[in-house]
CSV table of C-alpha atoms in Angstrom, one decimal:
chain,number,residue,atom,x,y,z
A,206,UNK,CA,100.9,-75.5,88.9
A,207,UNK,CA,104.4,-76.0,87.0
A,208,UNK,CA,107.7,-76.0,89.2
A,209,UNK,CA,109.6,-72.3,88.6
A,210,UNK,CA,112.3,-73.5,85.9
A,211,UNK,CA,115.7,-75.1,86.5
A,212,UNK,CA,114.5,-75.8,90.3
A,213,UNK,CA,112.7,-79.7,90.8
A,214,UNK,CA,110.0,-80.3,91.8
A,215,UNK,CA,109.4,-81.8,95.1
A,216,UNK,CA,109.4,-85.2,95.5
A,217,UNK,CA,105.8,-86.6,96.8
A,218,UNK,CA,105.5,-88.9,100.1
A,219,UNK,CA,102.6,-91.2,101.0
A,220,UNK,CA,101.4,-92.2,104.2
A,221,UNK,CA,99.1,-94.5,104.8
A,222,UNK,CA,98.3,-95.7,108.4
A,223,UNK,CA,95.4,-98.3,109.4
A,224,UNK,CA,95.4,-99.6,112.8
A,225,UNK,CA,96.8,-97.1,116.9
A,226,UNK,CA,99.6,-99.2,116.0
A,227,UNK,CA,100.2,-97.5,113.3
A,228,UNK,CA,99.7,-94.7,113.6
A,229,UNK,CA,101.9,-94.4,116.9
A,230,UNK,CA,105.3,-95.4,115.1
A,231,UNK,CA,104.1,-93.4,111.9
A,232,UNK,CA,104.0,-90.3,114.0
A,233,UNK,CA,107.9,-89.4,113.9
A,234,UNK,CA,108.6,-90.4,110.8
A,235,UNK,CA,105.2,-87.9,109.5
A,236,UNK,CA,106.7,-85.6,111.8
A,237,UNK,CA,110.8,-85.5,110.7
A,238,UNK,CA,109.5,-84.9,107.2
A,239,UNK,CA,107.7,-81.9,108.1
A,240,UNK,CA,110.8,-81.1,110.1
A,241,UNK,CA,113.8,-82.1,107.1
A,242,UNK,CA,110.5,-80.0,104.8
A,243,UNK,CA,111.7,-80.9,100.7
A,244,UNK,CA,109.0,-83.0,100.4
A,245,UNK,CA,105.0,-82.9,99.8
A,246,UNK,CA,103.7,-85.5,101.9
A,247,UNK,CA,99.7,-86.4,102.3
A,248,UNK,CA,98.5,-89.3,104.8
A,249,UNK,CA,95.8,-91.5,104.1
A,250,UNK,CA,93.4,-93.5,107.1
A,251,UNK,CA,91.8,-96.8,106.3
A,252,UNK,CA,90.0,-96.7,109.3
A,253,UNK,CA,90.6,-100.1,110.1
A,254,UNK,CA,91.1,-98.3,113.8
A,255,UNK,CA,88.6,-94.9,114.3
A,256,UNK,CA,88.5,-93.2,117.3
A,257,UNK,CA,92.0,-95.0,118.8
A,258,UNK,CA,93.9,-93.4,115.7
A,259,UNK,CA,92.0,-90.3,116.1
A,260,UNK,CA,93.6,-89.8,119.7
A,261,UNK,CA,97.1,-90.7,118.5
A,262,UNK,CA,97.1,-88.3,115.4
A,263,UNK,CA,95.3,-85.9,117.6
A,264,UNK,CA,98.2,-86.8,120.4
A,265,UNK,CA,101.1,-85.3,117.8
A,266,UNK,CA,99.3,-82.6,116.1
A,267,UNK,CA,98.8,-84.3,112.6
A,268,UNK,CA,96.0,-84.6,109.8
A,269,UNK,CA,95.1,-87.2,107.3
A,270,UNK,CA,94.4,-85.6,104.4
A,271,UNK,CA,92.7,-89.0,102.7
A,272,UNK,CA,90.2,-90.9,105.4
A,273,UNK,CA,88.9,-93.7,103.6
A,274,UNK,CA,86.8,-94.6,106.7
A,275,UNK,CA,86.5,-98.5,105.6
A,276,UNK,CA,85.7,-100.3,108.8
A,277,UNK,CA,82.5,-101.9,108.9
A,278,UNK,CA,80.5,-104.4,112.0
A,279,UNK,CA,81.9,-108.1,111.5
A,280,UNK,CA,83.4,-107.8,108.4
A,281,UNK,CA,86.3,-110.2,107.4
A,282,UNK,CA,89.8,-109.9,105.8
A,283,UNK,CA,88.6,-110.3,102.7
A,284,UNK,CA,86.3,-107.4,103.4
A,285,UNK,CA,89.0,-104.9,104.9
A,286,UNK,CA,91.6,-106.2,102.0
A,287,UNK,CA,88.8,-105.8,98.7
A,288,UNK,CA,88.0,-101.6,100.5
A,289,UNK,CA,91.6,-100.9,101.1
A,290,UNK,CA,92.8,-101.8,97.6
A,291,UNK,CA,89.3,-99.9,95.4
A,292,UNK,CA,90.0,-97.0,98.4
A,293,UNK,CA,93.6,-96.6,98.1
A,294,UNK,CA,94.6,-96.9,94.3
A,295,UNK,CA,91.7,-94.0,95.0
A,296,UNK,CA,94.2,-91.7,96.7
A,297,UNK,CA,96.9,-93.6,94.8
A,298,UNK,CA,95.6,-91.7,91.2
A,299,UNK,CA,94.6,-88.6,93.0
A,300,UNK,CA,98.4,-87.5,94.4
A,301,UNK,CA,100.5,-90.1,92.3
A,302,UNK,CA,103.0,-90.3,95.7
A,303,UNK,CA,106.7,-91.0,94.2
A,304,UNK,CA,107.4,-93.7,97.6
A,305,UNK,CA,104.4,-94.8,99.6
A,306,UNK,CA,105.3,-95.7,103.3
A,307,UNK,CA,103.7,-97.9,105.9
A,308,UNK,CA,104.5,-100.0,108.9
A,309,UNK,CA,103.8,-102.9,110.5
A,310,UNK,CA,102.0,-106.3,109.4
A,311,UNK,CA,98.6,-105.1,109.5
A,312,UNK,CA,96.0,-105.8,106.6
A,313,UNK,CA,96.1,-102.3,105.2
A,314,UNK,CA,100.4,-102.3,105.5
A,315,UNK,CA,100.3,-106.0,103.2
A,316,UNK,CA,97.1,-104.2,101.0
A,317,UNK,CA,98.9,-100.6,100.8
A,318,UNK,CA,102.0,-102.9,99.4
A,319,UNK,CA,100.1,-103.8,96.9
A,320,UNK,CA,98.5,-101.0,95.4
A,321,UNK,CA,102.0,-99.5,95.7
A,322,UNK,CA,103.3,-102.3,93.3
A,323,UNK,CA,100.3,-103.2,91.2
A,324,UNK,CA,100.8,-98.5,90.3
A,325,UNK,CA,104.6,-99.8,90.1
A,326,UNK,CA,105.6,-97.2,92.4
A,327,UNK,CA,107.9,-97.7,95.1
A,328,UNK,CA,107.3,-98.8,99.0
A,329,UNK,CA,108.7,-98.4,102.5
A,330,UNK,CA,108.4,-100.7,105.1
A,331,UNK,CA,109.0,-99.1,108.2
A,332,UNK,CA,109.5,-102.6,110.7
A,333,UNK,CA,110.6,-104.7,108.5
A,334,UNK,CA,112.9,-108.1,108.9
A,335,UNK,CA,110.4,-109.0,111.9
A,336,UNK,CA,110.0,-112.9,112.2
A,337,UNK,CA,108.6,-115.9,114.4
A,338,UNK,CA,109.0,-118.1,111.3
A,339,UNK,CA,105.4,-119.9,112.4
A,340,UNK,CA,103.6,-119.2,109.9
A,341,UNK,CA,100.0,-119.1,112.2
A,342,UNK,CA,101.4,-117.1,114.7
A,343,UNK,CA,100.6,-114.8,114.8
A,344,UNK,CA,98.1,-114.5,112.4
A,345,UNK,CA,97.8,-113.0,109.7
A,346,UNK,CA,100.7,-110.8,110.6
A,347,UNK,CA,103.3,-112.9,109.9
A,348,UNK,CA,102.6,-113.4,106.6
A,349,UNK,CA,101.4,-110.4,106.0
A,350,UNK,CA,104.7,-108.8,106.9
A,351,UNK,CA,107.0,-111.7,105.3
A,352,UNK,CA,105.0,-110.1,101.6
A,353,UNK,CA,105.4,-106.6,102.5
A,354,UNK,CA,108.6,-107.2,102.9
A,355,UNK,CA,109.0,-108.6,99.6
A,356,UNK,CA,107.5,-106.0,97.8
A,357,UNK,CA,109.3,-102.9,99.4
A,358,UNK,CA,112.4,-100.9,98.3
A,359,UNK,CA,113.5,-99.4,101.2
A,360,UNK,CA,113.2,-101.9,103.6
A,361,UNK,CA,113.6,-99.6,107.5
A,362,UNK,CA,114.5,-102.6,109.6
A,363,UNK,CA,114.0,-102.0,113.5
A,364,UNK,CA,117.3,-103.9,114.5
A,365,UNK,CA,120.5,-105.7,113.1
A,366,UNK,CA,118.6,-109.3,113.6
A,367,UNK,CA,115.6,-107.5,112.1
A,368,UNK,CA,117.7,-106.9,109.0
A,369,UNK,CA,119.9,-110.0,108.8
A,370,UNK,CA,116.4,-112.0,108.5
A,371,UNK,CA,116.2,-109.9,105.2
A,372,UNK,CA,119.3,-110.6,104.2
A,373,UNK,CA,119.0,-114.8,105.0
A,374,UNK,CA,115.0,-113.7,102.6
A,375,UNK,CA,117.7,-112.9,99.8
A,376,UNK,CA,116.8,-109.3,100.0
A,377,UNK,CA,119.4,-107.2,98.9
A,378,UNK,CA,121.6,-105.2,100.8
A,379,UNK,CA,121.3,-102.0,99.1
A,380,UNK,CA,117.6,-102.3,100.1
A,381,UNK,CA,118.0,-102.8,103.2
A,382,UNK,CA,118.6,-100.2,105.9
A,383,UNK,CA,119.1,-100.5,110.3
A,384,UNK,CA,116.7,-97.1,112.0
A,385,UNK,CA,115.9,-98.7,115.3
A,386,UNK,CA,112.1,-98.7,116.0
A,387,UNK,CA,110.5,-95.1,116.3
A,388,UNK,CA,107.7,-96.8,118.9
A,389,UNK,CA,110.8,-95.7,120.3
A,390,UNK,CA,110.6,-91.9,119.4
A,391,UNK,CA,106.6,-91.9,120.2
A,392,UNK,CA,107.5,-92.8,123.8
A,393,UNK,CA,109.7,-89.9,124.1
A,394,UNK,CA,107.7,-87.2,122.5
A,395,UNK,CA,105.1,-88.4,124.5
A,396,UNK,CA,106.8,-88.7,127.6
A,397,UNK,CA,108.0,-84.9,127.1
A,398,UNK,CA,104.3,-83.6,127.3
A,399,UNK,CA,102.9,-83.0,130.6
A,400,UNK,CA,99.4,-84.7,130.2
A,401,UNK,CA,96.9,-85.6,132.2
A,402,UNK,CA,95.8,-89.4,132.4
A,403,UNK,CA,92.3,-89.2,131.0
A,404,UNK,CA,90.7,-92.6,131.9
A,405,UNK,CA,89.5,-92.3,135.4
A,406,UNK,CA,90.1,-95.7,136.6
A,407,UNK,CA,94.0,-95.8,135.2
A,408,UNK,CA,94.3,-92.3,137.2
A,409,UNK,CA,93.3,-93.4,140.3
A,410,UNK,CA,95.6,-96.7,139.7
A,411,UNK,CA,98.4,-94.2,138.8
A,412,UNK,CA,98.6,-92.3,141.5
A,413,UNK,CA,98.2,-95.1,144.6
A,414,UNK,CA,101.0,-96.1,145.9
A,415,UNK,CA,100.0,-99.9,145.4
A,416,UNK,CA,101.6,-102.5,143.2
A,417,UNK,CA,100.4,-102.1,139.9
A,418,UNK,CA,100.3,-105.2,137.4
A,419,UNK,CA,99.4,-104.1,133.6
A,420,UNK,CA,97.8,-106.7,131.2
A,421,UNK,CA,97.0,-107.0,127.9
A,422,UNK,CA,95.3,-109.7,126.0
A,423,UNK,CA,93.4,-109.2,122.4
A,424,UNK,CA,95.7,-112.1,119.5
A,425,UNK,CA,93.6,-113.7,117.8
A,426,UNK,CA,96.1,-117.0,118.0
A,427,UNK,CA,94.6,-116.9,122.2
A,428,UNK,CA,90.6,-116.4,121.3
A,429,UNK,CA,88.8,-119.5,122.9
A,430,UNK,CA,90.7,-121.5,125.2
A,431,UNK,CA,94.1,-120.0,125.7
A,432,UNK,CA,92.7,-116.4,126.7
A,433,UNK,CA,90.7,-118.1,129.2
A,434,UNK,CA,94.1,-120.0,130.5
A,435,UNK,CA,95.6,-116.3,131.3
A,436,UNK,CA,92.5,-115.3,132.6
A,437,UNK,CA,92.2,-118.0,135.0
A,438,UNK,CA,96.0,-117.2,135.7
A,439,UNK,CA,95.3,-113.3,136.1
A,440,UNK,CA,92.6,-114.3,138.4
A,441,UNK,CA,94.6,-117.0,141.3
A,442,UNK,CA,97.7,-113.9,141.0
A,443,UNK,CA,94.9,-110.7,142.0
A,444,UNK,CA,94.1,-113.7,145.0
A,445,UNK,CA,98.1,-114.3,145.7
A,446,UNK,CA,98.7,-110.9,145.9
A,447,UNK,CA,96.6,-108.3,147.7
A,448,UNK,CA,99.0,-105.8,147.4
A,449,UNK,CA,98.7,-105.6,144.2
A,450,UNK,CA,95.9,-103.8,141.2
A,451,UNK,CA,95.8,-105.7,137.8
A,452,UNK,CA,94.6,-103.1,135.3
A,453,UNK,CA,92.8,-104.5,131.6
A,454,UNK,CA,92.1,-102.1,129.1
A,455,UNK,CA,89.9,-104.9,127.1
A,456,UNK,CA,89.9,-105.2,124.1
A,457,UNK,CA,85.9,-104.1,122.6
A,458,UNK,CA,86.2,-107.7,120.5
A,459,UNK,CA,82.9,-109.7,121.7
A,460,UNK,CA,85.7,-112.8,122.1
A,461,UNK,CA,87.6,-110.8,124.2
A,462,UNK,CA,84.9,-108.9,126.5
A,463,UNK,CA,83.3,-111.6,127.2
A,464,UNK,CA,85.6,-113.9,129.2
A,465,UNK,CA,86.8,-111.7,130.3
A,466,UNK,CA,83.6,-109.9,132.0
A,467,UNK,CA,82.8,-113.5,132.8
A,468,UNK,CA,86.5,-114.5,134.6
A,469,UNK,CA,87.5,-111.8,135.3
A,470,UNK,CA,84.5,-108.8,136.1
A,471,UNK,CA,83.5,-108.2,139.7
A,472,UNK,CA,87.0,-109.6,141.1
A,473,UNK,CA,88.7,-107.9,143.4
A,474,UNK,CA,92.0,-105.0,142.9
A,475,UNK,CA,91.0,-106.6,138.8
A,476,UNK,CA,90.1,-103.5,136.9
A,477,UNK,CA,88.3,-103.6,133.6
A,478,UNK,CA,88.3,-100.7,131.6
A,479,UNK,CA,87.7,-99.6,128.3
A,480,UNK,CA,91.1,-98.9,126.1
A,481,UNK,CA,93.2,-96.7,126.8
A,482,UNK,CA,94.8,-93.5,124.1
A,483,UNK,CA,97.9,-93.6,123.9
A,484,UNK,CA,98.8,-90.7,126.5
A,485,UNK,CA,97.4,-93.1,129.2
A,486,UNK,CA,98.8,-96.0,128.3
A,487,UNK,CA,102.3,-94.2,128.5
A,488,UNK,CA,101.2,-92.7,131.9
A,489,UNK,CA,100.5,-96.8,133.1
A,490,UNK,CA,103.7,-98.1,131.6
A,491,UNK,CA,105.5,-95.6,133.9
A,492,UNK,CA,104.2,-96.6,136.9
A,493,UNK,CA,103.9,-100.0,136.3
A,494,UNK,CA,105.9,-102.9,138.5
A,495,UNK,CA,104.9,-105.3,136.2
A,496,UNK,CA,102.9,-106.3,132.6
A,497,UNK,CA,101.8,-109.5,131.0
A,498,UNK,CA,101.2,-108.7,127.7
A,499,UNK,CA,100.7,-110.5,124.0
A,500,UNK,CA,101.2,-106.8,122.0
A,501,UNK,CA,104.2,-106.7,120.5
A,502,UNK,CA,104.4,-102.8,120.3
A,503,UNK,CA,104.6,-103.5,124.4
A,504,UNK,CA,107.0,-105.6,124.1
A,505,UNK,CA,108.7,-102.9,122.9
A,506,UNK,CA,107.6,-100.0,125.3
A,507,UNK,CA,108.2,-102.0,128.3
A,508,UNK,CA,111.7,-101.6,128.0
A,509,UNK,CA,111.9,-97.8,128.4
A,510,UNK,CA,110.4,-98.1,131.1
A,511,UNK,CA,112.6,-100.8,132.9
A,512,UNK,CA,109.1,-102.4,133.7
A,513,UNK,CA,109.5,-106.5,132.8
A,514,UNK,CA,107.0,-108.2,130.7
A,515,UNK,CA,106.0,-111.5,130.7
A,516,UNK,CA,104.7,-112.4,126.9
A,517,UNK,CA,101.4,-114.3,126.5
A,518,UNK,CA,102.6,-116.0,122.9
A,519,UNK,CA,104.6,-119.4,122.5
A,520,UNK,CA,106.8,-117.2,120.1
A,521,UNK,CA,107.4,-113.5,119.5
A,522,UNK,CA,109.3,-112.1,116.5
A,523,UNK,CA,110.6,-109.7,118.8
A,524,UNK,CA,113.4,-111.8,120.3
A,525,UNK,CA,116.1,-109.0,121.6
A,526,UNK,CA,113.9,-108.0,124.6
A,527,UNK,CA,113.6,-111.6,125.7
A,528,UNK,CA,118.0,-112.1,125.1
A,529,UNK,CA,118.5,-108.9,126.6
A,530,UNK,CA,116.4,-109.9,130.5
A,531,UNK,CA,112.9,-107.3,129.7
A,532,UNK,CA,111.0,-110.3,128.5
A,533,UNK,CA,110.3,-113.7,129.3
A,534,UNK,CA,108.2,-115.8,126.8
A,535,UNK,CA,105.3,-117.4,128.8
A,536,UNK,CA,103.0,-118.7,126.6
A,537,UNK,CA,99.1,-119.5,127.2
A,538,UNK,CA,99.8,-122.4,130.4
A,539,UNK,CA,98.4,-120.5,133.6
A,540,UNK,CA,101.0,-122.6,135.8
A,541,UNK,CA,103.6,-120.9,133.9
A,542,UNK,CA,102.4,-117.3,133.6
A,543,UNK,CA,101.3,-117.5,137.9
A,544,UNK,CA,105.0,-118.9,138.5
A,545,UNK,CA,106.5,-116.5,136.9
A,546,UNK,CA,104.6,-113.5,137.9
A,547,UNK,CA,104.6,-114.3,141.6
A,548,UNK,CA,108.6,-115.2,141.1
A,549,UNK,CA,108.7,-111.6,140.0
A,550,UNK,CA,106.3,-109.8,142.4
A,551,UNK,CA,108.1,-112.2,145.2
A,552,UNK,CA,111.5,-109.8,143.8
A,553,UNK,CA,113.1,-114.2,142.7
A,554,UNK,CA,114.0,-112.3,139.3
A,555,UNK,CA,116.9,-110.5,138.0
A,556,UNK,CA,115.2,-106.3,138.3
A,557,UNK,CA,114.6,-105.4,133.9
A,558,UNK,CA,118.4,-103.6,132.8
A,559,UNK,CA,118.6,-100.2,131.8
A,560,UNK,CA,118.6,-99.0,128.2
A,561,UNK,CA,116.5,-101.1,125.8
A,562,UNK,CA,117.2,-102.9,122.4
A,563,UNK,CA,114.3,-101.8,120.4
A,564,UNK,CA,115.8,-98.3,119.7
A,565,UNK,CA,117.4,-94.8,120.3
A,566,UNK,CA,114.8,-91.9,120.0
A,567,UNK,CA,116.1,-91.0,116.6
A,568,UNK,CA,114.9,-93.8,114.0
A,569,UNK,CA,112.1,-91.4,112.5
A,570,UNK,CA,115.1,-89.0,111.3
A,571,UNK,CA,116.8,-91.7,110.1
A,572,UNK,CA,113.6,-92.5,107.8
A,573,UNK,CA,113.6,-88.9,106.6
A,574,UNK,CA,116.9,-89.1,106.7
A,575,UNK,CA,117.1,-91.8,104.1
A,576,UNK,CA,113.8,-91.2,102.0
A,577,UNK,CA,114.9,-87.6,101.0
A,578,UNK,CA,118.7,-88.2,100.4
A,579,UNK,CA,117.3,-90.7,97.5
A,580,UNK,CA,114.5,-89.1,96.8
A,581,UNK,CA,116.8,-85.7,96.2
A,582,UNK,CA,119.6,-86.8,95.7
A,583,UNK,CA,121.1,-85.1,100.0
A,584,UNK,CA,123.8,-86.7,101.5
A,585,UNK,CA,122.4,-88.2,104.4
A,586,UNK,CA,122.9,-87.3,108.0
A,587,UNK,CA,122.9,-89.7,110.1
A,588,UNK,CA,123.9,-93.3,110.3
A,589,UNK,CA,122.2,-96.5,110.7
A,590,UNK,CA,121.4,-97.5,114.5
A,591,UNK,CA,123.8,-99.9,116.1
A,592,UNK,CA,122.5,-101.9,119.3
A,593,UNK,CA,124.0,-100.8,122.8
């Protein structure tokens, strides 16, 4: 249908999501675009994660307009890339977006960016500029994020340091915007909603008066001996402290599930459970006394709850939390993990500092504000974010 005379057509915005972390971090952007109005928005899912993404979308009241459902058992990065590009090409040719929004560093993000580039469209990258500066760690995410930044027209950097990384690589200043991280928005929104913890094990531990340690570990670069060392340290930690409960939502990948069951299964006070939906994860983080994780998102989420994080990686592309004293890099060395966890649980380390170095809860608003200003000519309402 043609627009009425004198009224310009509304710009068309496509958001693409593949995994649960993308869904969590994109939800505030999609919500803010809807609240502001002024554009036609469509949401496409590639299906890298299925049920876990659906849970997040339900929690934020969002529905997909396109679902490629591309995930197949045992598929490789080649398979994902091929399916993403074919499916998203059809979406782009059907909807013809003025701008496509992606978030993070997954295969979905990169291949959506390539399709947008091939279509000669504009690409907006949420969470641009994070760098470990190691080609193979995290693999393949470090390079997928870098390459996506290169072809993006809007680089939404979550922190000033991320923006400086982009500037150092020659990204033009007019393409860089410091917004804060949208995961902080998502946390605020989820905490504001009354909810019941669905996972029975998590619900029981959340109500317990015993100290709670949350473990999440699933990184590809840790498969094999590194992950086994982590699990050995966790087993030793459970033996050392008889007043803690350790909750581990286990990733379904067999290379994680098998050693987790073999090393940690059946141990007293170590609870292996299915992956938690986002509402349950927020509830557990709010209750935890210590977090051990190799997840990038949890490194950003934990400071909002004042809980210290031991990062199970040799390097992190999120150094702000380490510098702020909210996180400690421990890698996968069992002795170091056990020593640092013991120090924190014994009171030998300072408490996690107040405030979140990753955002103020308005990143989604800023991103919507910037895009609509660019697409419609409206004035920006919000300034770039500045860390406290």
